[in-house]
Short mmCIF file of C-alpha atoms in Angstrom, two decimals:
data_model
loop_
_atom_site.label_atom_id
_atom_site.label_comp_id
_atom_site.label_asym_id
_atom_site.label_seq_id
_atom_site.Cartn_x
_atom_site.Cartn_y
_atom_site.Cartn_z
CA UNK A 1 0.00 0.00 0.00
CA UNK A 2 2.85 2.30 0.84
CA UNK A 3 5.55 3.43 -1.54
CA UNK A 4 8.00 1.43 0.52
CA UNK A 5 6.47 -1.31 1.05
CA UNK A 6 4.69 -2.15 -2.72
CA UNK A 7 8.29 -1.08 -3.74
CA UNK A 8 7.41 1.60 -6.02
CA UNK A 9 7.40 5.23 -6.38
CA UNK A 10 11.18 6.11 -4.45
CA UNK A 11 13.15 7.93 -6.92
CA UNK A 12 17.04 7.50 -6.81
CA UNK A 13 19.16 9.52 -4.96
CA UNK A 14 21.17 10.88 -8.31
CA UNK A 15 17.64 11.91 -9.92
CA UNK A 16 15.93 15.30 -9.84
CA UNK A 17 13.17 15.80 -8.26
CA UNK A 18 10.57 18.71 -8.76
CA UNK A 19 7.78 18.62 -6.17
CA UNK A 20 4.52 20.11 -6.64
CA UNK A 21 2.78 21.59 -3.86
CA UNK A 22 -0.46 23.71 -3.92
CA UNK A 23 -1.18 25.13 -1.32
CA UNK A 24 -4.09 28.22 0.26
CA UNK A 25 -3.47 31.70 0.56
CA UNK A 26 -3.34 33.36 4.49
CA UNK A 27 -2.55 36.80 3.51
CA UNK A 28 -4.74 39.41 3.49
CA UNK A 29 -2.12 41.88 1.06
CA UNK A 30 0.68 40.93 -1.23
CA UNK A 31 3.11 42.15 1.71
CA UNK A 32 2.11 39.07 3.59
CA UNK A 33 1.37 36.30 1.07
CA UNK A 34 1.45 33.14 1.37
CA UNK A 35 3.43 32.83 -1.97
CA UNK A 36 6.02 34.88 0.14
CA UNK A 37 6.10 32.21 3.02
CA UNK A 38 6.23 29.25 0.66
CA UNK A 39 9.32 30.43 -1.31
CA UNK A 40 11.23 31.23 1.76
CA UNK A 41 10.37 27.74 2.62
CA UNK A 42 11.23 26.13 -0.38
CA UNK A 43 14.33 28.39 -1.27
CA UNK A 44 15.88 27.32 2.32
CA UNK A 45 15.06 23.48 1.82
CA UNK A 46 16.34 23.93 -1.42
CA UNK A 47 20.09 25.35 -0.82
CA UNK A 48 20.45 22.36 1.48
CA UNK A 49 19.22 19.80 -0.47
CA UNK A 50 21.12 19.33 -4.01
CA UNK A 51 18.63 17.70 -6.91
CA UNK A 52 15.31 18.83 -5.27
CA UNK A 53 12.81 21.70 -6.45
CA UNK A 54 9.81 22.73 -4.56
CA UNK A 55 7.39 24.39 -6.92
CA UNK A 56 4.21 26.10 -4.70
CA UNK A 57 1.11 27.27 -6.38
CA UNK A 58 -0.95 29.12 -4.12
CA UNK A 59 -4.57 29.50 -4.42
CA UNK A 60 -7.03 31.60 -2.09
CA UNK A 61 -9.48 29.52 -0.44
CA UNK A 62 -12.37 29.77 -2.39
CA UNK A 63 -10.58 27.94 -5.08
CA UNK A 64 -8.34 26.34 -3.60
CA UNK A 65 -9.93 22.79 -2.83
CA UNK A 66 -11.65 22.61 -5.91
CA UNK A 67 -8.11 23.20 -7.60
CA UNK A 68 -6.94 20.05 -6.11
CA UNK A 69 -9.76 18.54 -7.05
CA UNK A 70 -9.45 19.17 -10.61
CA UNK A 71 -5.78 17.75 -10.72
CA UNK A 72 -6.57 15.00 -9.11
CA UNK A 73 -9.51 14.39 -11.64
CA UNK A 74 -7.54 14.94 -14.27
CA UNK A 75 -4.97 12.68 -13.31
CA UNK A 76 -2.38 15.57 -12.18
CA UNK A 77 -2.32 15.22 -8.90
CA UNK A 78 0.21 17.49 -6.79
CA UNK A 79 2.72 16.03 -4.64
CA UNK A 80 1.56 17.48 -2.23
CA UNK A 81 -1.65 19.67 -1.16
CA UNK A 82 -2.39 21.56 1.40
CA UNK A 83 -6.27 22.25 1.75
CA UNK A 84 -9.15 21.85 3.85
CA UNK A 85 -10.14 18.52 4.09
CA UNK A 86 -8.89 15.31 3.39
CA UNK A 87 -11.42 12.46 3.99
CA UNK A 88 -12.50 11.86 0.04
CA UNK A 89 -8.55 11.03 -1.01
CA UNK A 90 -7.73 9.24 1.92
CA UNK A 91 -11.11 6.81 0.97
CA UNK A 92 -10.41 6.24 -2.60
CA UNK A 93 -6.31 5.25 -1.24
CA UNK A 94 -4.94 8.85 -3.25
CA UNK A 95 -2.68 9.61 0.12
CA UNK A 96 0.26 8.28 1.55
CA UNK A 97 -0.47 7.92 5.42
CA UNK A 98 1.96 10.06 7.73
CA UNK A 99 3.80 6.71 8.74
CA UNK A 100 4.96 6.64 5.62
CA UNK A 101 6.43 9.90 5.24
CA UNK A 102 7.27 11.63 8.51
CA UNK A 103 10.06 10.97 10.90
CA UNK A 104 8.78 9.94 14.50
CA UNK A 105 9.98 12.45 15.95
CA UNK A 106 7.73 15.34 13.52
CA UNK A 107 5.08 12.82 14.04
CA UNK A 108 5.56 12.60 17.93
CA UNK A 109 5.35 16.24 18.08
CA UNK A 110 1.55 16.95 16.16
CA UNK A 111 -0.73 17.87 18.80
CA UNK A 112 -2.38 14.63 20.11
CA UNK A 113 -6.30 15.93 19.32
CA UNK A 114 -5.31 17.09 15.47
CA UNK A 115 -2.89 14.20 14.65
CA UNK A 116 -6.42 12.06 16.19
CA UNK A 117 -8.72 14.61 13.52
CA UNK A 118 -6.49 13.47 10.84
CA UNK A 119 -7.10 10.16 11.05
CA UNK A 120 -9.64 7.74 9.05
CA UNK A 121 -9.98 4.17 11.04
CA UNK A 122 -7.00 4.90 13.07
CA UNK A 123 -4.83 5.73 10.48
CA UNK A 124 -3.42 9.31 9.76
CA UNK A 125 -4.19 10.69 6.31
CA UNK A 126 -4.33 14.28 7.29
CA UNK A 127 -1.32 15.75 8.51
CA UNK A 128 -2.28 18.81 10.55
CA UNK A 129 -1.14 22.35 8.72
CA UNK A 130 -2.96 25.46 11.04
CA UNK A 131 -4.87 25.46 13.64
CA UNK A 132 -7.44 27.78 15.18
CA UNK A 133 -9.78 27.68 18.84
CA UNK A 134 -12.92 30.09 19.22
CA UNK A 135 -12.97 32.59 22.37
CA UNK A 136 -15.97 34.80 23.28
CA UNK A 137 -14.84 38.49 22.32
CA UNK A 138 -16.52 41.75 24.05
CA UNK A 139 -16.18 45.10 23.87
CA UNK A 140 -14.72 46.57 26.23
CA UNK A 141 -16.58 50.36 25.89
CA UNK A 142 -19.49 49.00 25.35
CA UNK A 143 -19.24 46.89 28.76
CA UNK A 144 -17.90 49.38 31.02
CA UNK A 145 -20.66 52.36 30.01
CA UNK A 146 -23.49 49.92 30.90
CA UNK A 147 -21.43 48.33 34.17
CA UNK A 148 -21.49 44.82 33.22
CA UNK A 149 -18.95 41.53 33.91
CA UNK A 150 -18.13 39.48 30.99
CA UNK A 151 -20.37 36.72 31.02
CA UNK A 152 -20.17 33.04 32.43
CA UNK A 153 -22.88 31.02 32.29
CA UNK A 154 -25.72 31.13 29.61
CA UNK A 155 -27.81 33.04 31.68
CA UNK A 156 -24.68 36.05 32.30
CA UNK A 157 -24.81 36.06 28.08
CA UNK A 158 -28.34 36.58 27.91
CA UNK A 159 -28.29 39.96 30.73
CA UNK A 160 -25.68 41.37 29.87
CA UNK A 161 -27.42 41.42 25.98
CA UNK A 162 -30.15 42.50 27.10
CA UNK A 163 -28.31 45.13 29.21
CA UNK A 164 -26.31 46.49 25.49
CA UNK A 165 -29.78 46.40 24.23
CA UNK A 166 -31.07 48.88 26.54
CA UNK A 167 -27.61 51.05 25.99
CA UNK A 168 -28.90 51.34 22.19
CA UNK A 169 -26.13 48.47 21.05
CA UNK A 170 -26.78 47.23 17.77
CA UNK A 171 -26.04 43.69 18.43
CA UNK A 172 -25.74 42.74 21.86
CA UNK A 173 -24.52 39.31 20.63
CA UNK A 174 -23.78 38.97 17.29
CA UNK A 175 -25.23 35.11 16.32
CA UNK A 176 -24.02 34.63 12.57
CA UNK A 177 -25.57 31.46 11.41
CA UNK A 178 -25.50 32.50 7.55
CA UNK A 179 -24.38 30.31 5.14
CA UNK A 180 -20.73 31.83 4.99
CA UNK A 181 -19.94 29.54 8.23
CA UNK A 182 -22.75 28.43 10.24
CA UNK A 183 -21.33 25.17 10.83
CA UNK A 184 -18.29 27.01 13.21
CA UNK A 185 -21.15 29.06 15.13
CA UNK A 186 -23.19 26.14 15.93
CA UNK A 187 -20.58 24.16 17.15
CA UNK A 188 -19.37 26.46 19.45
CA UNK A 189 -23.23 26.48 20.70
CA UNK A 190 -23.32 22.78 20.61
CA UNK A 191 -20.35 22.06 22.58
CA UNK A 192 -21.23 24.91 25.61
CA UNK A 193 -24.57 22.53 25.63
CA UNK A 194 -23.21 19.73 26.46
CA UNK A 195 -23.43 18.29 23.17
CA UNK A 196 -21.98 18.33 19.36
CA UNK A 197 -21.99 17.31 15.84
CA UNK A 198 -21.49 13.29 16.90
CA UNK A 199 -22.13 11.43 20.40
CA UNK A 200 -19.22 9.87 22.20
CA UNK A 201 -18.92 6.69 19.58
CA UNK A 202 -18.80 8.88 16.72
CA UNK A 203 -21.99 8.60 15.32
CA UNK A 204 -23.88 11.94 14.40
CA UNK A 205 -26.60 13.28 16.89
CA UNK A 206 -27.63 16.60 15.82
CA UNK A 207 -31.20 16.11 17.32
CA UNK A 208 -29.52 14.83 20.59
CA UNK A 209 -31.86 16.25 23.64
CA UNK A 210 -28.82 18.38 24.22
CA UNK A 211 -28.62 20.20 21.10
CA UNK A 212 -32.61 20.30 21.04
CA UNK A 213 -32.10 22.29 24.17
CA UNK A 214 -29.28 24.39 23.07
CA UNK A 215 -31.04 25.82 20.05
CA UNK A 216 -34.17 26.36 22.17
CA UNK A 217 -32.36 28.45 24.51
CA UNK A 218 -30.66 30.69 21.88
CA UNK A 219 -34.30 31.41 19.90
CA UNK A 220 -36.28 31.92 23.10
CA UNK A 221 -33.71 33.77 24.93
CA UNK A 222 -31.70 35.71 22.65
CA UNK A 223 -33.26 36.17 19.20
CA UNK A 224 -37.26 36.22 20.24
CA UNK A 225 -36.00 39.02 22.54
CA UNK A 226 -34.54 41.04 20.11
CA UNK A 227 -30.84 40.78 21.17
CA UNK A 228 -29.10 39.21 18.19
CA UNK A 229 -29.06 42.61 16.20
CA UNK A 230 -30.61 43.88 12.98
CA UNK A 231 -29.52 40.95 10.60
CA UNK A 232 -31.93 37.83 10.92
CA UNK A 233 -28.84 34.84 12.23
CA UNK A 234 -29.46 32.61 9.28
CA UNK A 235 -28.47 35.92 6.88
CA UNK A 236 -25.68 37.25 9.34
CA UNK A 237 -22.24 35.74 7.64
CA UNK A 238 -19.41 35.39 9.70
CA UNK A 239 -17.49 38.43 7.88
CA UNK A 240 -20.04 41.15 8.27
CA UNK A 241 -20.76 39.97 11.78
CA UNK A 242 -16.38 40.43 12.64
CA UNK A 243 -16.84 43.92 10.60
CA UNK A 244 -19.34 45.03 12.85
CA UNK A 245 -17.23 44.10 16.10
CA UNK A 246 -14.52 46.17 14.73
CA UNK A 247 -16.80 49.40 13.91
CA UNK A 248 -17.71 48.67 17.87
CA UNK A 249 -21.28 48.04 16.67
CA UNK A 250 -21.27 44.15 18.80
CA UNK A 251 -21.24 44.25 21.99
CA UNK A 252 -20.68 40.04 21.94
CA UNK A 253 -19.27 37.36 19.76
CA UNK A 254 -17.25 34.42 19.10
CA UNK A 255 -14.37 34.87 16.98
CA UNK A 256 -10.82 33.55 16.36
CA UNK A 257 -7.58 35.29 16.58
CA UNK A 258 -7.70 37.19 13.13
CA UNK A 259 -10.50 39.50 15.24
CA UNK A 260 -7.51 40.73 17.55
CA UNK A 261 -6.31 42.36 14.17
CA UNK A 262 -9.08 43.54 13.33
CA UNK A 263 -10.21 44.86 15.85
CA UNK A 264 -7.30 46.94 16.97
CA UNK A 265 -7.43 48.25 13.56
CA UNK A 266 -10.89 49.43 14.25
CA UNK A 267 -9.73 51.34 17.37
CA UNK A 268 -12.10 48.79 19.79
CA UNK A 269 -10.73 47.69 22.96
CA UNK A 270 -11.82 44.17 23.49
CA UNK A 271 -11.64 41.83 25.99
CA UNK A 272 -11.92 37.54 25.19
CA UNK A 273 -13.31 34.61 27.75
CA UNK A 274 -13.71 30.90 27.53
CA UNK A 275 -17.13 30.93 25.92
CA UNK A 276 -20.18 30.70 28.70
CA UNK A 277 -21.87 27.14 29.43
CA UNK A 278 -24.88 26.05 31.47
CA UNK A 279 -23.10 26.74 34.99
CA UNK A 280 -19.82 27.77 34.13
CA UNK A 281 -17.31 28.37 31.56
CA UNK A 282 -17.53 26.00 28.70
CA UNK A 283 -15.36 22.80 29.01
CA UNK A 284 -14.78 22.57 25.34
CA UNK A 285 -14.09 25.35 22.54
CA UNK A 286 -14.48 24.54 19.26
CA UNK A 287 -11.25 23.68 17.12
CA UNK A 288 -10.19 23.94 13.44
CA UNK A 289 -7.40 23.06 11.42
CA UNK A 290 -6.53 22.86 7.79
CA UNK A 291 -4.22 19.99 6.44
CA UNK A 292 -1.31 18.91 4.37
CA UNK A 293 -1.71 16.11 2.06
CA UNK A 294 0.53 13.65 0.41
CA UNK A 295 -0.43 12.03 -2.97
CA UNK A 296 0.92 8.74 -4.07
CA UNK A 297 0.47 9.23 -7.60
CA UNK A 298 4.36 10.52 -8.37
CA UNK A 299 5.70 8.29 -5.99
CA UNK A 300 8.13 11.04 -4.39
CA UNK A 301 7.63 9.47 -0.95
CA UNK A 302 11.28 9.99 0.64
CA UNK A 303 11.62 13.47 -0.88
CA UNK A 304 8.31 14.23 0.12
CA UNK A 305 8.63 13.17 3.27
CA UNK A 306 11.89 14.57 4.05
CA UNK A 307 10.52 18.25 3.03
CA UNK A 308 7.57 18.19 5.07
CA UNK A 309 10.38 17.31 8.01
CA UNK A 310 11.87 20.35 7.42
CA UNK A 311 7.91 22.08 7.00
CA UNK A 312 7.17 20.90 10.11
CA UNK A 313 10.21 22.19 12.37
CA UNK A 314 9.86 24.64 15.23
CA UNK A 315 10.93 27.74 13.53
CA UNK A 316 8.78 27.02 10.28
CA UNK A 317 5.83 26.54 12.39
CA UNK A 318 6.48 29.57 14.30
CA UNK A 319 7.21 31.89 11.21
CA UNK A 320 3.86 30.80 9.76
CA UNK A 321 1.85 31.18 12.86
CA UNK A 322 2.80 34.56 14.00
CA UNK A 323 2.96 35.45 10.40
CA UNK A 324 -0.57 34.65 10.35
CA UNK A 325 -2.06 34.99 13.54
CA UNK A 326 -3.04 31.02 13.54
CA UNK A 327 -1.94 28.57 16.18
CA UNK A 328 0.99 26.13 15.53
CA UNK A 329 0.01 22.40 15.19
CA UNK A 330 2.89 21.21 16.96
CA UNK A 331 4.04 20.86 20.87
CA UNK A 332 7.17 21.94 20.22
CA UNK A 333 6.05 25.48 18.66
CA UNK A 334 3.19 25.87 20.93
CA UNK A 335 5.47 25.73 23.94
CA UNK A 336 7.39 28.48 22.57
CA UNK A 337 4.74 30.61 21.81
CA UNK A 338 3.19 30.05 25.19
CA UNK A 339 6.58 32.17 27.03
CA UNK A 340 6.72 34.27 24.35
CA UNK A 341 6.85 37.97 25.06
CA UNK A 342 5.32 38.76 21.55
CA UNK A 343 2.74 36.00 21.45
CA UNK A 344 1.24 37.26 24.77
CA UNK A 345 -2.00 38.15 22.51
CA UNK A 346 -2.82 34.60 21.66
CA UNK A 347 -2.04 32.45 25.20
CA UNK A 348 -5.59 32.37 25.41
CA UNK A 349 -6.01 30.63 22.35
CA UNK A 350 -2.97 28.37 22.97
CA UNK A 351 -4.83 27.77 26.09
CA UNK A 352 -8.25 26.70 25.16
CA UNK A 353 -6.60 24.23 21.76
CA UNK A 354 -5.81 21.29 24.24
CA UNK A 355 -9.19 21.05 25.20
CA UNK A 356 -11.02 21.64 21.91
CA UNK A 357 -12.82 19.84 19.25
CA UNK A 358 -13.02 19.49 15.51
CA UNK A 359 -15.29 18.90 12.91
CA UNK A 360 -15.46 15.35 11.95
CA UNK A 361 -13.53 15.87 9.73
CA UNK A 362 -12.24 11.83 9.26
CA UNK A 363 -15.67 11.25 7.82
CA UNK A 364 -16.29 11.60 3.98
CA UNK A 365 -20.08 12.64 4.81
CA UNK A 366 -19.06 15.77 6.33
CA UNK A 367 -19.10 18.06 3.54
CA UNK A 368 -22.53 17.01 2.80
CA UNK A 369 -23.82 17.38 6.02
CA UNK A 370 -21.63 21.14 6.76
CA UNK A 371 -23.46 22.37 3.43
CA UNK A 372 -26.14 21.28 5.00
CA UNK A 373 -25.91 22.92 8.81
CA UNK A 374 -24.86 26.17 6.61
CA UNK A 375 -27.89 26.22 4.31
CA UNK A 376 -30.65 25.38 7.48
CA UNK A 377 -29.36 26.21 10.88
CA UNK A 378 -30.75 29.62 10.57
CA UNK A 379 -34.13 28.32 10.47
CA UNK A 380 -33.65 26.83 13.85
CA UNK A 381 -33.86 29.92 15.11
CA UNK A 382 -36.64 31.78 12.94
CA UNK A 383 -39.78 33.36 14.09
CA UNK A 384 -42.01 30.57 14.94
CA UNK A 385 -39.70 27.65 14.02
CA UNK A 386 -39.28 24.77 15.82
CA UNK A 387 -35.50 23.61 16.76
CA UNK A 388 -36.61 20.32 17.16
CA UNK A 389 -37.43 19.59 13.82
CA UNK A 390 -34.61 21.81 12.34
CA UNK A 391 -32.25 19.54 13.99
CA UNK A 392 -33.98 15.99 13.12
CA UNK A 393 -34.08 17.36 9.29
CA UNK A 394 -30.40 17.44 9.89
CA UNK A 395 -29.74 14.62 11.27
CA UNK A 396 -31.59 12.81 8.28
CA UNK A 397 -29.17 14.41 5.83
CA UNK A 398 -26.08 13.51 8.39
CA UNK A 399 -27.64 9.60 8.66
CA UNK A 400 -28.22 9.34 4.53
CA UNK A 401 -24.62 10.69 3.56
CA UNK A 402 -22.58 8.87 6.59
CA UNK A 403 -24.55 5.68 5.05
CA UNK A 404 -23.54 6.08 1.51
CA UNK A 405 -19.47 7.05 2.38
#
């Protein structure tokens, strides 16, 4: 199955090799790029390693995993991609698994719950790239004119909204369940109820009694009452809802640590909590990461692997974090960012990734069923809707397309 082991695919020492990579764009300008990052990468692997080329194509990320797709269609297939999800290759046996590329030591060193969201029936497929945890931002102003705490509990989220209501606040709490990316916003919800996307065997619930009662809560006591802003939740996008926060227009929100940027930018001082639960802080945050991705079509499986070594040291991971504002996938990096002076602004964020959660990612259903949450969710909380059957229509979809993957 492996390049090593079916004894194809390793290229000789005295050959050339050209590796193709396509990757997804970070930057926000052409000062930052991730074109920039890649060819410093690839220039320094390159002027230590004689007879190998790294050539990076970087695509933004509305293109980027359709790109892939497309090569791989076409029977082009990079080297190596780096992407959003990578469930679909891994099931039709396109990827190399880690063990056969990375050195135990890079492999040792993932973080223990993303190498585990990488993997597909125990094995790893996905080889965490960037990684990101959700915190409950607040306004600072906005708190202090109308004498409030940040909240705790459920029930601290709901007064202090309606509190910023009665100070003329736009949106207390800013709920964005439009179809940009509903599926983050809802898991954040799900998880501070007690509940989630799947149960604790990995089959999906979304009609679980606890994420009946978590969507009940949020229409009856936050949008019924008028403290979700102007912007029905199922047409609020994530985008326009983190524009608002940084005009000082949201009083509340969830967001992840691109916000801090924004936000200073916008002049708002801003404060950031564990996000509230039913008696206390949350246990869990919500976690993301993107991936890297091996293809075994060229059969470059040492060079490959010996690049991605080099990807995956401390000071890469570092560079493209802080470069970035994201949160390195490895222990190594993280515990270097966690004593560092000048990464003081995301400890928070370092703190909350051990205990997070990710999509389920590992199963090839998921896209369905996140096209799905971000089309419908918003309906869960629409004048006179019923969560209930929001969710079970949901969890129909989730049961049809986890029974035909």
């Amino acid at each position: 199955m492996t390049a090593v082991l079916g004894g194809c695919g390793l290229t000789g020492g005295s050959e050339d090799v050209t590796l193709k990579l396509v990757a997804a764009e970070y930057g926000d300008s052409a000062a930052n790029s991730s074109q920039k990052y890649w060819s410093r990468v690839a220039d320094s692997y390159e002027s230590n390693h004689s007879g190998v080329k790294v050539d990076v194509t970087v695509y933004s990320w509305n293109d980027v995993d359709r790109k892939v797709k497309e090569l791989v269609d076409a029977g082009q297939a990079p080297d190596m991609a780096q992407i959003g999800s990578y469930a679909d290759y891994a099931a039709k046996n396109l990827l190399y698994q880690a063990d056969d590329l990375l050195s135990i030591s890079t492999q040792a060193d993932f973080a223990s719950q993303l190498a585990t969201a990488g993997r597909v029936k125990d094995v790893q497929y996905g080889m965490p790239f960037a990684a990101s945890t959700r915190l409950l931002f607040y306004n600072k102003g906005l708190f202090s004119k109308a004498g409030l705490t940040p909240p705790q509990t459920w029930k601290d989220l709901a007064a202090d909204a309606a509190a910023l209501k009665a100070e003329g606040v736009s949106y207390p709490y800013a709920l964005p369940l439009g179809p940009e990316e509903a599926q983050a916003e809802t898991m954040q919800w799900l998880l501070s109820g007690g509940g989630g996307y799947t149960d604790s065997f990995g089959t999906y619930g979304l009609d679980s009694t606890e994420n009946v009662a978590t969507f009940t809560w949020l229409k009856d006591e936050l949008v019924d009452k008028g403290l979700t802003g102007p912007v029905a939740p199922g047409k609020l996008n994530r985008a326009a809802a983190f524009s608002a926060f940084a005009d000082g227009d949201v009083g509340m929100l969830n967001g992840h640590p691109s916000l801090m940027k924004m936000a200073k930018k916008g002049g708002v001082d801003y404060g950031m909590v564990r996000m509230p639960g039913h008696n206390g802080p949350s246990k869990y945050s919500m976690g993301v990461a993107d991936w890297m991705t091996a293809f075994k079509q060229n059969g470059h499986a040492r060079q490959v692997g010996e690049f991605l070594d080099f990807v995956y040291s401390e000071e890469n991971v570092l560079d493209f974090s802080r470069e970035y504002d994201l949160l390195p996938v490895t222990n190594s990096a993280s515990e270097a960012m966690s004593v560092g002076e000048r990464d003081a602004g995301l400890k928070p964020f370092l703190d909350a990734l051990p205990q997070s959660e990710t999509y389920p990612v590992g199963r090839t259903s998921w896209a369905e069923v996140a096209a799905a949450v971000k089309k419908h969710i918003g309906e869960a909380v629409a004048p006179g809707s019923d969560p209930a059957r929001v969710l079970g229509g949901l969890e129909s979809t989730a049961t049809k397309a986890d029974s035909r993957s």
